């Protein structure tokens, strides 16, 4: 288990059913754990969505509502702080 790796692939701006026509995606999914039922936050803009996903809080908490990054007023530990060795 020591050498186990995780690869997170995010596809921005595409409906999950579009993967049905992508041979490479189907090959990766066949040997992976995945979901096609994930839901986004509002506003459904890249930076707020990714910030919410990596910090497990909604835009109301982290304050990012556009693709313009501003530092957090109150720091929030995120996914990478939780899984670091």
Coordinates of N, CA and C in Angstrom, one line a residue:
X1 N 0.8 -1.2 0.0 CA 0.0 0.0 0.0 C 0.9 1.3 0.0
X2 N 2.1 1.1 0.3 CA 3.0 2.3 0.4 C 3.1 3.1 -0.9
X3 N 3.1 2.4 -2.0 CA 3.3 3.0 -3.3 C 2.0 3.4 -4.0
X4 N 0.9 3.3 -3.4 CA -0.4 3.6 -4.0 C -0.5 5.1 -4.3
X5 N -1.0 5.4 -5.5 CA -1.1 6.8 -5.9 C -2.6 7.1 -6.2
X6 N -2.9 8.3 -6.2 CA -4.2 8.8 -6.6 C -4.1 9.9 -7.7
X7 N -4.9 9.7 -8.7 CA -4.9 10.7 -9.8 C -6.3 11.3 -9.9
X8 N -6.4 12.5 -9.7 CA -7.7 13.2 -9.8 C -7.8 13.9 -11.1
X9 N -8.8 13.5 -11.9 CA -9.0 14.2 -13.2 C -10.3 15.0 -13.2
X10 N -10.2 16.2 -13.4 CA -11.3 17.1 -13.4 C -11.6 17.6 -14.9
X11 N -12.8 17.4 -15.3 CA -13.2 17.9 -16.6 C -14.2 19.1 -16.4
X12 N -13.8 20.2 -16.8 CA -14.5 21.5 -16.6 C -15.4 21.8 -17.8
X13 N -16.7 22.0 -17.5 CA -17.6 22.5 -18.6 C -18.1 21.4 -19.5
X14 N -18.2 20.2 -19.1 CA -18.7 19.1 -19.9 C -19.7 18.3 -19.2
X15 N -20.7 17.9 -19.8 CA -21.7 17.0 -19.2 C -21.1 15.6 -19.1
X16 N -21.4 14.9 -18.0 CA -20.9 13.5 -17.9 C -21.2 12.6 -19.0
X17 N -22.4 12.7 -19.6 CA -22.7 11.7 -20.7 C -21.8 11.9 -21.9
X18 N -21.1 13.0 -22.0 CA -20.2 13.2 -23.2 C -19.0 12.2 -23.1
X19 N -18.7 11.6 -21.9 CA -17.6 10.7 -21.8 C -18.0 9.3 -22.4
X20 N -19.2 9.1 -22.7 CA -19.6 7.8 -23.3 C -19.0 7.7 -24.7
X21 N -18.7 8.8 -25.4 CA -18.2 8.8 -26.7 C -16.7 9.0 -26.8
X22 N -16.0 8.9 -25.6 CA -14.6 9.1 -25.5 C -13.9 7.8 -25.1
X23 N -13.3 7.2 -26.1 CA -12.7 5.9 -25.9 C -11.6 5.9 -24.8
X24 N -10.8 6.9 -24.7 CA -9.7 6.9 -23.7 C -10.4 7.1 -22.3
X25 N -11.4 7.9 -22.2 CA -12.1 8.1 -20.9 C -12.7 6.7 -20.5
X26 N -13.3 6.0 -21.4 CA -13.9 4.7 -21.1 C -12.8 3.7 -20.6
X27 N -11.6 3.7 -21.2 CA -10.6 2.8 -20.8 C -10.1 3.2 -19.4
X28 N -9.9 4.5 -19.1 CA -9.5 4.9 -17.8 C -10.6 4.5 -16.7
X29 N -11.8 4.8 -17.1 CA -12.9 4.5 -16.1 C -13.1 3.0 -15.9
X30 N -12.7 2.2 -16.8 CA -12.9 0.7 -16.6 C -12.0 0.2 -15.5
X31 N -10.9 0.9 -15.3 CA -9.9 0.4 -14.2 C -9.8 1.5 -13.1
X32 N -10.9 2.2 -12.8 CA -10.8 3.3 -11.9 C -12.1 3.3 -11.0
X33 N -12.0 4.2 -10.0 CA -13.2 4.5 -9.2 C -13.6 5.9 -9.7
X34 N -14.8 6.1 -10.0 CA -15.3 7.4 -10.5 C -16.7 7.6 -10.2
X35 N -17.2 8.8 -10.4 CA -18.6 9.1 -10.3 C -19.0 10.0 -11.5
X36 N -20.2 9.8 -12.0 CA -20.8 10.7 -13.0 C -22.0 11.5 -12.4
X37 N -22.1 11.4 -11.1 CA -23.2 12.0 -10.4 C -22.8 13.2 -9.5
X38 N -21.6 13.7 -9.7 CA -21.1 14.8 -8.9 C -22.0 16.1 -9.2
X39 N -22.2 16.9 -8.2 CA -22.9 18.1 -8.4 C -22.0 19.3 -8.1
X40 N -22.3 20.4 -8.8 CA -21.4 21.6 -8.6 C -22.1 22.6 -7.6
X41 N -21.3 23.6 -7.3 CA -21.9 24.7 -6.5 C -22.3 25.8 -7.4
X42 N -23.0 26.8 -6.8 CA -23.3 28.0 -7.6 C -22.6 29.1 -7.0
X43 N -22.0 30.0 -7.8 CA -22.0 30.0 -9.3 C -21.2 28.8 -9.8
X44 N -21.6 28.3 -11.0 CA -20.9 27.2 -11.6 C -19.8 27.7 -12.5
X45 N -18.8 28.3 -11.8 CA -17.6 28.9 -12.5 C -16.4 28.2 -12.0
X46 N -15.4 28.0 -12.8 CA -14.3 27.1 -12.5 C -13.7 27.4 -11.1
X47 N -13.2 28.6 -10.8 CA -12.5 28.9 -9.6 C -13.4 28.7 -8.3
X48 N -14.6 29.2 -8.3 CA -15.4 28.9 -7.1 C -15.7 27.4 -6.9
X49 N -15.9 26.7 -8.0 CA -16.2 25.2 -8.0 C -15.0 24.5 -7.5
X50 N -13.8 24.7 -8.0 CA -12.6 24.0 -7.6 C -12.2 24.4 -6.2
X51 N -12.4 25.6 -5.8 CA -12.1 26.0 -4.4 C -13.0 25.3 -3.4
X52 N -14.3 25.2 -3.8 CA -15.3 24.5 -2.9 C -14.9 23.0 -2.8
X53 N -14.5 22.4 -3.9 CA -14.2 21.0 -3.9 C -12.9 20.7 -3.1
X54 N -11.9 21.5 -3.2 CA -10.7 21.3 -2.5 C -10.7 21.7 -1.1
X55 N -11.6 22.6 -0.7 CA -11.7 23.1 0.7 C -13.0 22.6 1.4
X56 N -13.9 21.9 0.7 CA -15.1 21.3 1.3 C -16.0 22.3 1.9
X57 N -16.0 23.5 1.4 CA -17.0 24.6 1.9 C -17.6 25.3 0.7
X58 N -18.8 25.8 0.8 CA -19.4 26.5 -0.3 C -18.8 27.9 -0.5
X59 N -19.1 28.5 -1.7 CA -18.6 29.9 -1.9 C -19.0 30.9 -0.8
X60 N -20.1 30.7 -0.2 CA -20.5 31.6 0.9 C -19.4 31.6 2.0
X61 N -18.8 30.5 2.2 CA -17.7 30.4 3.2 C -16.4 30.9 2.7
X62 N -15.9 30.4 1.5 CA -14.6 30.8 1.1 C -14.6 32.1 0.4
X63 N -15.7 32.6 -0.1 CA -15.7 34.0 -0.6 C -15.3 34.1 -2.1
X64 N -15.0 33.0 -2.8 CA -14.6 33.1 -4.2 C -15.9 32.9 -5.0
X65 N -16.3 33.9 -5.8 CA -17.5 33.8 -6.6 C -17.3 34.1 -8.0
X66 N -16.0 34.4 -8.4 CA -15.7 34.6 -9.8 C -14.4 33.9 -10.1
X67 N -13.9 34.0 -11.3 CA -12.6 33.4 -11.6 C -11.4 34.3 -11.2
X68 N -11.7 35.4 -10.5 CA -10.6 36.3 -10.0 C -10.3 35.8 -8.6
X69 N -9.0 35.3 -8.4 CA -8.6 34.8 -7.1 C -8.3 36.0 -6.1
X70 N -8.8 35.8 -4.9 CA -8.5 36.7 -3.8 C -8.1 35.8 -2.6
X71 N -7.1 36.2 -1.9 CA -6.7 35.3 -0.7 C -7.9 35.2 0.3
X72 N -8.0 34.1 1.0 CA -9.0 33.9 2.0 C -8.8 34.9 3.2
X73 N -9.9 35.5 3.7 CA -9.8 36.3 4.8 C -9.5 35.5 6.1
X74 N -10.1 34.3 6.1 CA -9.9 33.3 7.2 C -9.4 32.0 6.5
X75 N -8.1 31.6 6.7 CA -7.5 30.5 6.1 C -8.4 29.2 6.3
X76 N -8.5 28.3 5.4 CA -9.2 27.1 5.5 C -8.3 26.0 5.0
X77 N -8.1 25.0 5.9 CA -7.3 23.8 5.4 C -8.0 23.1 4.3
X78 N -7.3 22.7 3.3 CA -8.0 22.0 2.2 C -7.6 20.6 2.1
X79 N -8.0 20.0 1.0 CA -7.7 18.6 0.7 C -6.2 18.2 0.9
X80 N -5.4 19.0 0.3 CA -3.9 18.7 0.3 C -3.3 18.8 1.7
X81 N -3.8 19.7 2.5 CA -3.4 19.8 3.9 C -3.8 18.6 4.7
X82 N -4.9 18.0 4.3 CA -5.4 16.8 5.0 C -4.7 15.6 4.7
X83 N -4.3 15.4 3.4 CA -3.7 14.2 2.9 C -2.2 14.1 2.9
X84 N -1.5 15.2 3.2 CA -0.1 15.3 3.1 C 0.5 14.2 4.1
X85 N 1.6 13.6 3.7 CA 2.2 12.6 4.5 C 2.8 13.1 5.8

